[in-house]
PDB file of C-alpha atoms in Angstrom:
ATOM      1  CA  MET A   1     -19.990  17.216   5.793  1.00  0.00           C
ATOM      2  CA  ALA A   2     -21.146  20.781   5.720  1.00  0.00           C
ATOM      3  CA  GLY A   3     -24.011  21.311   3.285  1.00  0.00           C
ATOM      4  CA  GLY A   4     -22.708  24.743   2.281  1.00  0.00           C
ATOM      5  CA  ASN A   5     -19.733  23.197   0.540  1.00  0.00           C
ATOM      6  CA  TRP A   6     -21.982  21.476  -1.951  1.00  0.00           C
ATOM      7  CA  THR A   7     -23.233  24.814  -3.282  1.00  0.00           C
ATOM      8  CA  GLY A   8     -19.804  26.509  -3.089  1.00  0.00           C
ATOM      9  CA  ILE A   9     -17.871  23.840  -4.995  1.00  0.00           C
ATOM     10  CA  SER A  10     -19.655  20.945  -6.663  1.00  0.00           C
ATOM     11  CA  ASP A  11     -16.573  19.405  -8.211  1.00  0.00           C
ATOM     12  CA  PHE A  12     -12.793  19.633  -8.369  1.00  0.00           C
ATOM     13  CA  ILE A  13     -10.359  19.661 -11.257  1.00  0.00           C
ATOM     14  CA  LEU A  14      -7.405  17.283 -10.973  1.00  0.00           C
ATOM     15  CA  MET A  15      -4.496  19.053 -12.627  1.00  0.00           C
ATOM     16  CA  SER A  16      -2.596  15.750 -12.799  1.00  0.00           C
ATOM     17  CA  PHE A  17       0.231  16.132 -15.367  1.00  0.00           C
ATOM     18  CA  SER A  18      -1.465  18.831 -17.451  1.00  0.00           C
ATOM     19  CA  SER A  19       1.704  20.963 -17.442  1.00  0.00           C
ATOM     20  CA  LEU A  20       3.400  18.348 -19.630  1.00  0.00           C
ATOM     21  CA  PRO A  21       3.078  18.271 -23.446  1.00  0.00           C
ATOM     22  CA  THR A  22       0.258  16.143 -24.881  1.00  0.00           C
ATOM     23  CA  GLU A  23       2.721  13.648 -26.377  1.00  0.00           C
ATOM     24  CA  ILE A  24       4.343  13.064 -22.974  1.00  0.00           C
ATOM     25  CA  GLN A  25       0.922  12.633 -21.366  1.00  0.00           C
ATOM     26  CA  SER A  26       0.013  10.015 -23.971  1.00  0.00           C
ATOM     27  CA  LEU A  27       3.263   8.170 -23.270  1.00  0.00           C
ATOM     28  CA  LEU A  28       2.618   8.317 -19.522  1.00  0.00           C
ATOM     29  CA  PHE A  29      -0.866   6.921 -20.110  1.00  0.00           C
ATOM     30  CA  LEU A  30       0.557   3.871 -21.879  1.00  0.00           C
ATOM     31  CA  VAL A  31       3.260   3.331 -19.236  1.00  0.00           C
ATOM     32  CA  PHE A  32       0.839   3.656 -16.306  1.00  0.00           C
ATOM     33  CA  LEU A  33      -1.760   1.486 -18.035  1.00  0.00           C
ATOM     34  CA  VAL A  34       0.771  -1.342 -18.417  1.00  0.00           C
ATOM     35  CA  ILE A  35       1.884  -0.949 -14.782  1.00  0.00           C
ATOM     36  CA  TYR A  36      -1.768  -0.893 -13.650  1.00  0.00           C
ATOM     37  CA  LEU A  37      -2.617  -4.104 -15.520  1.00  0.00           C
ATOM     38  CA  VAL A  38       0.547  -5.840 -14.276  1.00  0.00           C
ATOM     39  CA  THR A  39      -0.334  -4.793 -10.717  1.00  0.00           C
ATOM     40  CA  LEU A  40      -3.876  -6.150 -10.914  1.00  0.00           C
ATOM     41  CA  MET A  41      -2.783  -9.412 -12.549  1.00  0.00           C
ATOM     42  CA  GLY A  42       0.224  -9.919 -10.249  1.00  0.00           C
ATOM     43  CA  ASN A  43      -1.644  -9.356  -6.994  1.00  0.00           C
ATOM     44  CA  SER A  44      -4.707 -11.297  -8.191  1.00  0.00           C
ATOM     45  CA  LEU A  45      -2.428 -14.202  -9.103  1.00  0.00           C
ATOM     46  CA  ILE A  46      -0.825 -14.134  -5.636  1.00  0.00           C
ATOM     47  CA  ILE A  47      -4.299 -14.289  -4.063  1.00  0.00           C
ATOM     48  CA  LEU A  48      -5.454 -17.158  -6.289  1.00  0.00           C
ATOM     49  CA  VAL A  49      -2.258 -19.180  -5.919  1.00  0.00           C
ATOM     50  CA  THR A  50      -2.093 -18.843  -2.127  1.00  0.00           C
ATOM     51  CA  LEU A  51      -5.736 -19.964  -1.936  1.00  0.00           C
ATOM     52  CA  ALA A  52      -5.403 -22.836  -4.419  1.00  0.00           C
ATOM     53  CA  GLU A  53      -2.094 -24.359  -3.268  1.00  0.00           C
ATOM     54  CA  PRO A  54      -2.248 -26.343   0.021  1.00  0.00           C
ATOM     55  CA  MET A  55       1.506 -25.818   0.500  1.00  0.00           C
ATOM     56  CA  LEU A  56       0.821 -22.083   0.834  1.00  0.00           C
ATOM     57  CA  HIS A  57      -1.869 -22.419   3.499  1.00  0.00           C
ATOM     58  CA  SER A  58       0.304 -20.948   6.242  1.00  0.00           C
ATOM     59  CA  PRO A  59       0.183 -17.689   8.245  1.00  0.00           C
ATOM     60  CA  MET A  60       2.918 -16.089   6.124  1.00  0.00           C
ATOM     61  CA  TYR A  61       0.896 -16.503   2.926  1.00  0.00           C
ATOM     62  CA  PHE A  62      -2.369 -15.641   4.655  1.00  0.00           C
ATOM     63  CA  PHE A  63      -0.915 -12.219   5.449  1.00  0.00           C
ATOM     64  CA  LEU A  64       0.621 -11.975   1.967  1.00  0.00           C
ATOM     65  CA  ARG A  65      -2.865 -12.548   0.539  1.00  0.00           C
ATOM     66  CA  ASN A  66      -4.169  -9.705   2.701  1.00  0.00           C
ATOM     67  CA  LEU A  67      -1.337  -7.482   1.443  1.00  0.00           C
ATOM     68  CA  SER A  68      -2.292  -8.252  -2.165  1.00  0.00           C
ATOM     69  CA  PHE A  69      -5.927  -7.331  -1.428  1.00  0.00           C
ATOM     70  CA  LEU A  70      -4.700  -4.027   0.004  1.00  0.00           C
ATOM     71  CA  GLU A  71      -2.455  -3.335  -2.979  1.00  0.00           C
ATOM     72  CA  ILE A  72      -5.314  -3.917  -5.414  1.00  0.00           C
ATOM     73  CA  GLY A  73      -7.571  -1.579  -3.437  1.00  0.00           C
ATOM     74  CA  PHE A  74      -4.822   1.026  -3.087  1.00  0.00           C
ATOM     75  CA  ASN A  75      -4.237   0.909  -6.845  1.00  0.00           C
ATOM     76  CA  LEU A  76      -7.940   1.162  -7.705  1.00  0.00           C
ATOM     77  CA  VAL A  77      -8.300   4.306  -5.599  1.00  0.00           C
ATOM     78  CA  ALA A  78      -5.972   6.541  -7.607  1.00  0.00           C
ATOM     79  CA  VAL A  79      -4.804   4.966 -10.867  1.00  0.00           C
ATOM     80  CA  PRO A  80      -8.033   4.624 -12.940  1.00  0.00           C
ATOM     81  CA  LYS A  81      -8.888   8.303 -12.432  1.00  0.00           C
ATOM     82  CA  MET A  82      -5.295   9.296 -13.204  1.00  0.00           C
ATOM     83  CA  LEU A  83      -5.438   7.324 -16.456  1.00  0.00           C
ATOM     84  CA  GLY A  84      -8.682   9.110 -17.284  1.00  0.00           C
ATOM     85  CA  THR A  85      -7.150  12.554 -16.754  1.00  0.00           C
ATOM     86  CA  LEU A  86      -4.200  11.646 -18.979  1.00  0.00           C
ATOM     87  CA  LEU A  87      -6.411  10.335 -21.790  1.00  0.00           C
ATOM     88  CA  SER A  88      -9.329  12.777 -21.651  1.00  0.00           C
ATOM     89  CA  GLN A  89      -9.701  16.529 -21.519  1.00  0.00           C
ATOM     90  CA  ASP A  90     -12.264  16.083 -18.738  1.00  0.00           C
ATOM     91  CA  LYS A  91     -10.243  16.255 -15.514  1.00  0.00           C
ATOM     92  CA  THR A  92     -13.145  16.914 -13.152  1.00  0.00           C
ATOM     93  CA  ILE A  93     -14.020  14.826 -10.124  1.00  0.00           C
ATOM     94  CA  SER A  94     -17.170  15.398  -8.086  1.00  0.00           C
ATOM     95  CA  PHE A  95     -17.078  16.684  -4.523  1.00  0.00           C
ATOM     96  CA  LEU A  96     -18.304  13.319  -3.234  1.00  0.00           C
ATOM     97  CA  GLY A  97     -15.951  11.467  -5.587  1.00  0.00           C
ATOM     98  CA  CYS A  98     -12.974  13.421  -4.275  1.00  0.00           C
ATOM     99  CA  ALA A  99     -13.966  12.755  -0.651  1.00  0.00           C
ATOM    100  CA  THR A 100     -14.477   9.041  -1.394  1.00  0.00           C
ATOM    101  CA  GLN A 101     -11.111   8.790  -3.121  1.00  0.00           C
ATOM    102  CA  MET A 102      -9.366  10.436  -0.161  1.00  0.00           C
ATOM    103  CA  TYR A 103     -11.210   8.251   2.345  1.00  0.00           C
ATOM    104  CA  PHE A 104     -10.120   4.979   0.760  1.00  0.00           C
ATOM    105  CA  PHE A 105      -6.613   6.276   0.142  1.00  0.00           C
ATOM    106  CA  PHE A 106      -6.235   6.880   3.892  1.00  0.00           C
ATOM    107  CA  PHE A 107      -7.950   3.596   4.752  1.00  0.00           C
ATOM    108  CA  PHE A 108      -5.742   1.390   2.570  1.00  0.00           C
ATOM    109  CA  GLY A 109      -2.576   3.334   3.449  1.00  0.00           C
ATOM    110  CA  VAL A 110      -3.098   3.006   7.210  1.00  0.00           C
ATOM    111  CA  ALA A 111      -4.105  -0.644   6.907  1.00  0.00           C
ATOM    112  CA  GLU A 112      -0.940  -1.416   4.938  1.00  0.00           C
ATOM    113  CA  CYS A 113       1.262   0.179   7.615  1.00  0.00           C
ATOM    114  CA  PHE A 114      -0.194  -2.068  10.311  1.00  0.00           C
ATOM    115  CA  LEU A 115      -0.327  -5.155   8.111  1.00  0.00           C
ATOM    116  CA  LEU A 116       3.398  -4.854   7.363  1.00  0.00           C
ATOM    117  CA  ALA A 117       3.991  -4.735  11.137  1.00  0.00           C
ATOM    118  CA  THR A 118       1.841  -7.849  11.581  1.00  0.00           C
ATOM    119  CA  MET A 119       3.850  -9.653   8.903  1.00  0.00           C
ATOM    120  CA  ALA A 120       7.059  -8.719  10.746  1.00  0.00           C
ATOM    121  CA  TYR A 121       5.606 -10.185  13.958  1.00  0.00           C
ATOM    122  CA  ASP A 122       4.765 -13.386  12.077  1.00  0.00           C
ATOM    123  CA  ARG A 123       8.398 -13.697  10.918  1.00  0.00           C
ATOM    124  CA  TYR A 124       9.587 -12.994  14.486  1.00  0.00           C
ATOM    125  CA  VAL A 125       7.510 -15.860  15.897  1.00  0.00           C
ATOM    126  CA  ALA A 126       8.540 -18.202  13.045  1.00  0.00           C
ATOM    127  CA  ILE A 127      12.275 -17.636  13.610  1.00  0.00           C
ATOM    128  CA  CYS A 128      12.482 -16.982  17.348  1.00  0.00           C
ATOM    129  CA  SER A 129       9.895 -19.579  18.481  1.00  0.00           C
ATOM    130  CA  PRO A 130       9.731 -22.174  15.679  1.00  0.00           C
ATOM    131  CA  LEU A 131       8.508 -25.015  17.933  1.00  0.00           C
ATOM    132  CA  HIS A 132       5.598 -22.936  19.256  1.00  0.00           C
ATOM    133  CA  TYR A 133       4.833 -21.275  15.894  1.00  0.00           C
ATOM    134  CA  PRO A 134       1.877 -23.542  14.898  1.00  0.00           C
ATOM    135  CA  VAL A 135       0.237 -22.941  18.279  1.00  0.00           C
ATOM    136  CA  LEU A 136       0.963 -19.210  18.570  1.00  0.00           C
ATOM    137  CA  MET A 137       0.007 -18.428  14.965  1.00  0.00           C
ATOM    138  CA  ASN A 138      -3.089 -20.582  14.619  1.00  0.00           C
ATOM    139  CA  GLN A 139      -5.915 -19.668  12.242  1.00  0.00           C
ATOM    140  CA  ARG A 140      -7.921 -17.810  14.875  1.00  0.00           C
ATOM    141  CA  THR A 141      -4.936 -15.705  15.939  1.00  0.00           C
ATOM    142  CA  CYS A 142      -4.059 -14.887  12.319  1.00  0.00           C
ATOM    143  CA  THR A 143      -7.633 -13.762  11.639  1.00  0.00           C
ATOM    144  CA  LYS A 144      -7.592 -11.520  14.706  1.00  0.00           C
ATOM    145  CA  LEU A 145      -4.250 -10.000  13.682  1.00  0.00           C
ATOM    146  CA  ALA A 146      -5.534  -9.361  10.155  1.00  0.00           C
ATOM    147  CA  VAL A 147      -8.683  -7.661  11.479  1.00  0.00           C
ATOM    148  CA  ALA A 148      -6.564  -5.614  13.888  1.00  0.00           C
ATOM    149  CA  SER A 149      -4.413  -4.506  10.938  1.00  0.00           C
ATOM    150  CA  TRP A 150      -7.354  -3.441   8.777  1.00  0.00           C
ATOM    151  CA  PHE A 151      -9.388  -1.772  11.541  1.00  0.00           C
ATOM    152  CA  PRO A 152      -7.263   1.378  12.263  1.00  0.00           C
ATOM    153  CA  GLY A 153      -7.889   2.559   8.707  1.00  0.00           C
ATOM    154  CA  PHE A 154     -11.589   3.154   9.423  1.00  0.00           C
ATOM    155  CA  PRO A 155     -11.360   5.759  12.252  1.00  0.00           C
ATOM    156  CA  VAL A 156      -8.337   7.517  10.726  1.00  0.00           C
ATOM    157  CA  ALA A 157      -9.947   7.799   7.285  1.00  0.00           C
ATOM    158  CA  THR A 158     -13.348   8.783   8.710  1.00  0.00           C
ATOM    159  CA  VAL A 159     -12.075  11.550  11.000  1.00  0.00           C
ATOM    160  CA  GLN A 160      -9.549  13.050   8.587  1.00  0.00           C
ATOM    161  CA  THR A 161     -11.765  12.987   5.493  1.00  0.00           C
ATOM    162  CA  THR A 162     -14.923  14.223   7.231  1.00  0.00           C
ATOM    163  CA  TRP A 163     -13.057  17.002   9.016  1.00  0.00           C
ATOM    164  CA  LEU A 164     -11.254  18.206   5.895  1.00  0.00           C
ATOM    165  CA  PHE A 165     -14.369  18.237   3.709  1.00  0.00           C
ATOM    166  CA  SER A 166     -16.373  20.083   6.371  1.00  0.00           C
ATOM    167  CA  PHE A 167     -14.228  23.189   5.731  1.00  0.00           C
ATOM    168  CA  PRO A 168     -15.518  25.859   3.318  1.00  0.00           C
ATOM    169  CA  PHE A 169     -13.928  25.716  -0.152  1.00  0.00           C
ATOM    170  CA  CYS A 170     -14.112  29.219  -1.553  1.00  0.00           C
ATOM    171  CA  ALA A 171     -10.831  29.384  -3.455  1.00  0.00           C
ATOM    172  CA  THR A 172     -10.040  27.737  -6.797  1.00  0.00           C
ATOM    173  CA  ASN A 173     -11.243  24.181  -7.288  1.00  0.00           C
ATOM    174  CA  LYS A 174      -8.044  23.065  -9.040  1.00  0.00           C
ATOM    175  CA  VAL A 175      -6.267  20.266  -7.159  1.00  0.00           C
ATOM    176  CA  ASN A 176      -2.602  20.237  -8.166  1.00  0.00           C
ATOM    177  CA  HIS A 177      -2.241  16.467  -8.012  1.00  0.00           C
ATOM    178  CA  PHE A 178      -3.354  13.331  -9.851  1.00  0.00           C
ATOM    179  CA  PHE A 179      -5.673  12.262  -7.014  1.00  0.00           C
ATOM    180  CA  CYS A 180      -7.387  13.866  -4.016  1.00  0.00           C
ATOM    181  CA  ASP A 181      -4.636  13.736  -1.425  1.00  0.00           C
ATOM    182  CA  SER A 182      -4.964  15.765   1.769  1.00  0.00           C
ATOM    183  CA  PRO A 183      -2.242  18.468   1.298  1.00  0.00           C
ATOM    184  CA  PRO A 184      -3.310  19.708  -2.178  1.00  0.00           C
ATOM    185  CA  VAL A 185      -7.015  19.703  -1.221  1.00  0.00           C
ATOM    186  CA  LEU A 186      -6.230  21.502   2.039  1.00  0.00           C
ATOM    187  CA  ARG A 187      -4.677  24.368   0.051  1.00  0.00           C
ATOM    188  CA  LEU A 188      -8.129  25.139  -1.386  1.00  0.00           C
ATOM    189  CA  VAL A 189      -9.697  25.736   2.034  1.00  0.00           C
ATOM    190  CA  CYS A 190     -10.422  29.342   3.025  1.00  0.00           C
ATOM    191  CA  ALA A 191     -10.574  28.874   6.810  1.00  0.00           C
ATOM    192  CA  ASP A 192      -8.220  28.450   9.742  1.00  0.00           C
ATOM    193  CA  THR A 193      -6.874  24.900   9.405  1.00  0.00           C
ATOM    194  CA  ALA A 194      -4.151  25.087  12.067  1.00  0.00           C
ATOM    195  CA  LEU A 195      -5.843  22.561  14.390  1.00  0.00           C
ATOM    196  CA  PHE A 196      -6.510  20.167  11.522  1.00  0.00           C
ATOM    197  CA  GLU A 197      -2.891  20.400  10.363  1.00  0.00           C
ATOM    198  CA  ILE A 198      -1.630  19.585  13.871  1.00  0.00           C
ATOM    199  CA  TYR A 199      -3.978  16.599  14.005  1.00  0.00           C
ATOM    200  CA  ALA A 200      -2.888  15.450  10.528  1.00  0.00           C
ATOM    201  CA  ILE A 201       0.824  15.684  11.374  1.00  0.00           C
ATOM    202  CA  VAL A 202       0.453  13.922  14.737  1.00  0.00           C
ATOM    203  CA  GLY A 203      -1.829  11.284  13.210  1.00  0.00           C
ATOM    204  CA  THR A 204       0.564  10.616  10.330  1.00  0.00           C
ATOM    205  CA  ILE A 205       3.545  10.304  12.676  1.00  0.00           C
ATOM    206  CA  LEU A 206       1.671   7.867  14.926  1.00  0.00           C
ATOM    207  CA  VAL A 207       0.339   5.795  12.013  1.00  0.00           C
ATOM    208  CA  VAL A 208       3.799   5.547  10.485  1.00  0.00           C
ATOM    209  CA  MET A 209       5.976   5.346  13.596  1.00  0.00           C
ATOM    210  CA  ILE A 210       4.006   2.805  15.678  1.00  0.00           C
ATOM    211  CA  PRO A 211       4.098   0.075  13.000  1.00  0.00           C
ATOM    212  CA  CYS A 212       7.653   1.093  12.090  1.00  0.00           C
ATOM    213  CA  LEU A 213       8.815   0.623  15.695  1.00  0.00           C
ATOM    214  CA  LEU A 214       7.037  -2.737  15.883  1.00  0.00           C
ATOM    215  CA  ILE A 215       8.805  -3.823  12.691  1.00  0.00           C
ATOM    216  CA  LEU A 216      12.154  -2.584  14.007  1.00  0.00           C
ATOM    217  CA  CYS A 217      11.742  -4.414  17.331  1.00  0.00           C
ATOM    218  CA  SER A 218      10.729  -7.616  15.531  1.00  0.00           C
ATOM    219  CA  TYR A 219      13.741  -7.531  13.247  1.00  0.00           C
ATOM    220  CA  LEU A 220      16.171  -6.719  16.044  1.00  0.00           C
ATOM    221  CA  ARG A 221      14.985  -9.875  17.801  1.00  0.00           C
ATOM    222  CA  ILE A 222      15.119 -11.792  14.514  1.00  0.00           C
ATOM    223  CA  ALA A 223      18.678 -10.604  13.843  1.00  0.00           C
ATOM    224  CA  ALA A 224      19.758 -11.684  17.330  1.00  0.00           C
ATOM    225  CA  ALA A 225      18.190 -15.112  16.790  1.00  0.00           C
ATOM    226  CA  ILE A 226      19.806 -15.541  13.357  1.00  0.00           C
ATOM    227  CA  LEU A 227      23.258 -14.671  14.736  1.00  0.00           C
ATOM    228  CA  LYS A 228      22.919 -17.529  17.229  1.00  0.00           C
ATOM    229  CA  ILE A 229      22.382 -20.094  14.455  1.00  0.00           C
ATOM    230  CA  PRO A 230      25.695 -22.012  14.166  1.00  0.00           C
ATOM    231  CA  SER A 231      25.695 -22.893  10.453  1.00  0.00           C
ATOM    232  CA  ALA A 232      25.992 -20.374   7.610  1.00  0.00           C
ATOM    233  CA  ARG A 233      23.389 -22.342   5.650  1.00  0.00           C
ATOM    234  CA  GLY A 234      20.931 -22.060   8.528  1.00  0.00           C
ATOM    235  CA  LYS A 235      21.516 -18.328   8.760  1.00  0.00           C
ATOM    236  CA  ARG A 236      20.922 -17.877   5.017  1.00  0.00           C
ATOM    237  CA  LYS A 237      17.721 -19.927   5.166  1.00  0.00           C
ATOM    238  CA  ALA A 238      16.381 -17.933   8.129  1.00  0.00           C
ATOM    239  CA  PHE A 239      17.235 -14.611   6.514  1.00  0.00           C
ATOM    240  CA  SER A 240      15.681 -15.639   3.176  1.00  0.00           C
ATOM    241  CA  THR A 241      12.278 -15.993   4.866  1.00  0.00           C
ATOM    242  CA  CYS A 242      12.475 -12.291   5.837  1.00  0.00           C
ATOM    243  CA  SER A 243      14.228 -10.747   2.850  1.00  0.00           C
ATOM    244  CA  SER A 244      11.096 -10.247   0.708  1.00  0.00           C
ATOM    245  CA  HIS A 245       9.205  -8.608   3.548  1.00  0.00           C
ATOM    246  CA  LEU A 246      12.174  -6.379   4.407  1.00  0.00           C
ATOM    247  CA  LEU A 247      12.389  -5.183   0.804  1.00  0.00           C
ATOM    248  CA  VAL A 248       8.646  -4.452   0.632  1.00  0.00           C
ATOM    249  CA  VAL A 249       8.781  -2.563   3.950  1.00  0.00           C
ATOM    250  CA  SER A 250      11.749  -0.502   2.764  1.00  0.00           C
ATOM    251  CA  LEU A 251      10.013   0.462  -0.491  1.00  0.00           C
ATOM    252  CA  PHE A 252       6.798   1.454   1.271  1.00  0.00           C
ATOM    253  CA  TYR A 253       8.276   3.413   4.170  1.00  0.00           C
ATOM    254  CA  VAL A 254      11.017   5.189   2.219  1.00  0.00           C
ATOM    255  CA  SER A 255       8.615   6.440  -0.476  1.00  0.00           C
ATOM    256  CA  SER A 256       5.855   7.479   1.948  1.00  0.00           C
ATOM    257  CA  SER A 257       8.297   9.142   4.371  1.00  0.00           C
ATOM    258  CA  LEU A 258       9.919  11.137   1.583  1.00  0.00           C
ATOM    259  CA  THR A 259       6.461  12.274   0.508  1.00  0.00           C
ATOM    260  CA  TYR A 260       4.958  13.313   3.840  1.00  0.00           C
ATOM    261  CA  PHE A 261       7.947  14.184   6.033  1.00  0.00           C
ATOM    262  CA  ARG A 262      10.008  16.389   3.731  1.00  0.00           C
ATOM    263  CA  PRO A 263      10.298  20.091   4.612  1.00  0.00           C
ATOM    264  CA  LYS A 264       7.720  22.167   2.740  1.00  0.00           C
ATOM    265  CA  SER A 265      10.465  24.288   1.210  1.00  0.00           C
ATOM    266  CA  ASN A 266      11.846  21.168  -0.531  1.00  0.00           C
ATOM    267  CA  ASN A 267       8.469  19.695  -1.388  1.00  0.00           C
ATOM    268  CA  SER A 268       7.279  21.227  -4.659  1.00  0.00           C
ATOM    269  CA  PRO A 269       3.983  19.965  -6.140  1.00  0.00           C
ATOM    270  CA  GLU A 270       5.796  18.302  -9.042  1.00  0.00           C
ATOM    271  CA  SER A 271       8.245  16.431  -6.798  1.00  0.00           C
ATOM    272  CA  LYS A 272       5.318  15.415  -4.574  1.00  0.00           C
ATOM    273  CA  LYS A 273       3.567  13.916  -7.604  1.00  0.00           C
ATOM    274  CA  LEU A 274       6.653  11.941  -8.576  1.00  0.00           C
ATOM    275  CA  LEU A 275       7.108  10.593  -5.053  1.00  0.00           C
ATOM    276  CA  SER A 276       3.408   9.764  -4.816  1.00  0.00           C
ATOM    277  CA  LEU A 277       3.729   7.695  -7.976  1.00  0.00           C
ATOM    278  CA  SER A 278       6.285   5.493  -6.226  1.00  0.00           C
ATOM    279  CA  TYR A 279       3.884   4.187  -3.561  1.00  0.00           C
ATOM    280  CA  THR A 280       0.572   4.474  -5.438  1.00  0.00           C
ATOM    281  CA  VAL A 281       1.696   2.987  -8.765  1.00  0.00           C
ATOM    282  CA  VAL A 282       5.160   1.388  -8.623  1.00  0.00           C
ATOM    283  CA  THR A 283       5.268  -0.308  -5.188  1.00  0.00           C
ATOM    284  CA  PRO A 284       1.939  -2.191  -5.596  1.00  0.00           C
ATOM    285  CA  MET A 285       3.337  -3.612  -8.849  1.00  0.00           C
ATOM    286  CA  LEU A 286       6.685  -4.608  -7.329  1.00  0.00           C
ATOM    287  CA  ASN A 287       5.334  -6.415  -4.258  1.00  0.00           C
ATOM    288  CA  PRO A 288       4.035  -9.560  -6.041  1.00  0.00           C
ATOM    289  CA  ILE A 289       7.180  -9.601  -8.198  1.00  0.00           C
ATOM    290  CA  ILE A 290       9.413  -9.429  -5.117  1.00  0.00           C
ATOM    291  CA  TYR A 291       7.566 -12.243  -3.349  1.00  0.00           C
ATOM    292  CA  SER A 292       7.492 -14.360  -6.527  1.00  0.00           C
ATOM    293  CA  LEU A 293      11.165 -13.997  -7.441  1.00  0.00           C
ATOM    294  CA  ARG A 294      12.609 -14.311  -3.942  1.00  0.00           C
ATOM    295  CA  ASN A 295      10.427 -17.162  -2.654  1.00  0.00           C
ATOM    296  CA  ASN A 296      10.887 -20.719  -3.939  1.00  0.00           C
ATOM    297  CA  GLU A 297       7.533 -21.919  -2.581  1.00  0.00           C
ATOM    298  CA  VAL A 298       5.662 -19.181  -4.474  1.00  0.00           C
ATOM    299  CA  LYS A 299       7.643 -19.903  -7.658  1.00  0.00           C
ATOM    300  CA  ILE A 300       6.833 -23.615  -7.453  1.00  0.00           C
ATOM    301  CA  ALA A 301       3.155 -22.883  -6.754  1.00  0.00           C
ATOM    302  CA  LEU A 302       3.000 -20.452  -9.692  1.00  0.00           C
ATOM    303  CA  SER A 303       4.568 -23.072 -11.980  1.00  0.00           C
ATOM    304  CA  ARG A 304       2.028 -25.675 -10.892  1.00  0.00           C
ATOM    305  CA  THR A 305      -0.809 -23.229 -11.454  1.00  0.00           C
ATOM    306  CA  PHE A 306       0.357 -22.296 -14.948  1.00  0.00           C
ATOM    307  CA  TYR A 307       0.754 -25.930 -15.981  1.00  0.00           C
ATOM    308  CA  ARG A 308      -2.657 -26.743 -14.501  1.00  0.00           C
ATOM    309  CA  ILE A 309      -4.262 -23.875 -16.453  1.00  0.00           C
ATOM    310  CA  LEU A 310      -2.541 -24.990 -19.682  1.00  0.00           C
ATOM    311  CA  GLY A 311      -3.647 -28.561 -19.098  1.00  0.00           C
ATOM    312  CA  LEU A 312      -0.046 -29.815 -19.146  1.00  0.00           C
ATOM    313  CA  LYS A 313       1.587 -32.291 -16.814  1.00  0.00           C
ATOM    314  CA  LYS A 314       5.039 -31.684 -15.451  1.00  0.00           C
ATOM    315  CA  HIS A 315       6.743 -32.994 -12.366  1.00  0.00           C
ATOM    316  CA  ILE A 316       7.534 -30.095 -10.048  1.00  0.00           C
ATOM    317  CA  PRO A 317       9.042 -31.036  -6.679  1.00  0.00           C
TER     318      PRO A 317
END
C-alpha cells in the first residue's frame, strides 16, 4: 500500500445509519445484536453437532461445517463494527482496519461462492452415482475440494484490496456504508480508477458466474436423475437432500446479485445498505435454521446433543 495514503487519511468514518433518528438506531442495535448472537450460536452449534455426532460424519455435513465456519467469519467481519457505530458516537475506523475489513469480506464472500458450488457437486454425486459415492467422495477428496473452495478468496482479496488502498484518498473520509465495502470506499479516491473498475466488474462476474454455472449444471443433472426415479416417495426423498442447499444458494445469490449487478441509477446508497444487510446479517443467521428445520438427521442430532448437555436420557431413533 502506498505510504502517502497514511499521511493523507489516517482513518475513515463509517456513516452507517447516521441519517436515521437516534431512537431508530437504538432499535436497530437491539435487532442486529439479537440476530448476531443467534447467528454465532446457530452456526457454532452446527459445527459442534456435526463433529460430535457419528451419524453426521459424511461429506454433506463436512461441507456444511465449512459453510458454518464461513458464515461466522463473514458475520464477524462487518457486524461487530456496525453494532459499535449504532451504539457509540465514535464511527471511525482506522485506515488499516478498513483495509483489513474489506480484505476478509472479499475472502469469505468468494470462498462461500465456491463452497456452495462444491456442495452442489456433492449432491450431484450422491444422487447420480450413489453406489460410487463413498469412493468418489472419500475424506481425502472432500479435504481437497474444501481447500479448493477456500483458496480463491486469497488472491481475489489480496489483489482487490491492495490495489484499491494504493490509490490516493484526498477527498472526504466519510464512507457511506456500515462497513468498508469496495464501491463506497472507491468513491473517496481522487485518481483515475477506470482500470480498477473494469477489473472489479470482470472479477465479480467471474467469481459469481463460475460457481453459479457449476451449481446450475449439477442441479440439471440432479433433476434429470430424480425424474428417472419411478416412485413418488423416492423422488421426494432425493429432492429433500437438495432442498436446504437450494434455498441457501437462492438466498445468497439473489441478495448478492441485487447488490452488485443493479444499474447505478437504481442503486442508491440507502438501498445498497439494505441489500447488504440481507447477505451480511440475515443470510448467515438463516442458514443453520434452514439446515436444522429441513433435515431430519440434523434435528435428531440436535435433540441428542441437547439431552446430553442437560444430562437427561431419552430414546431418539
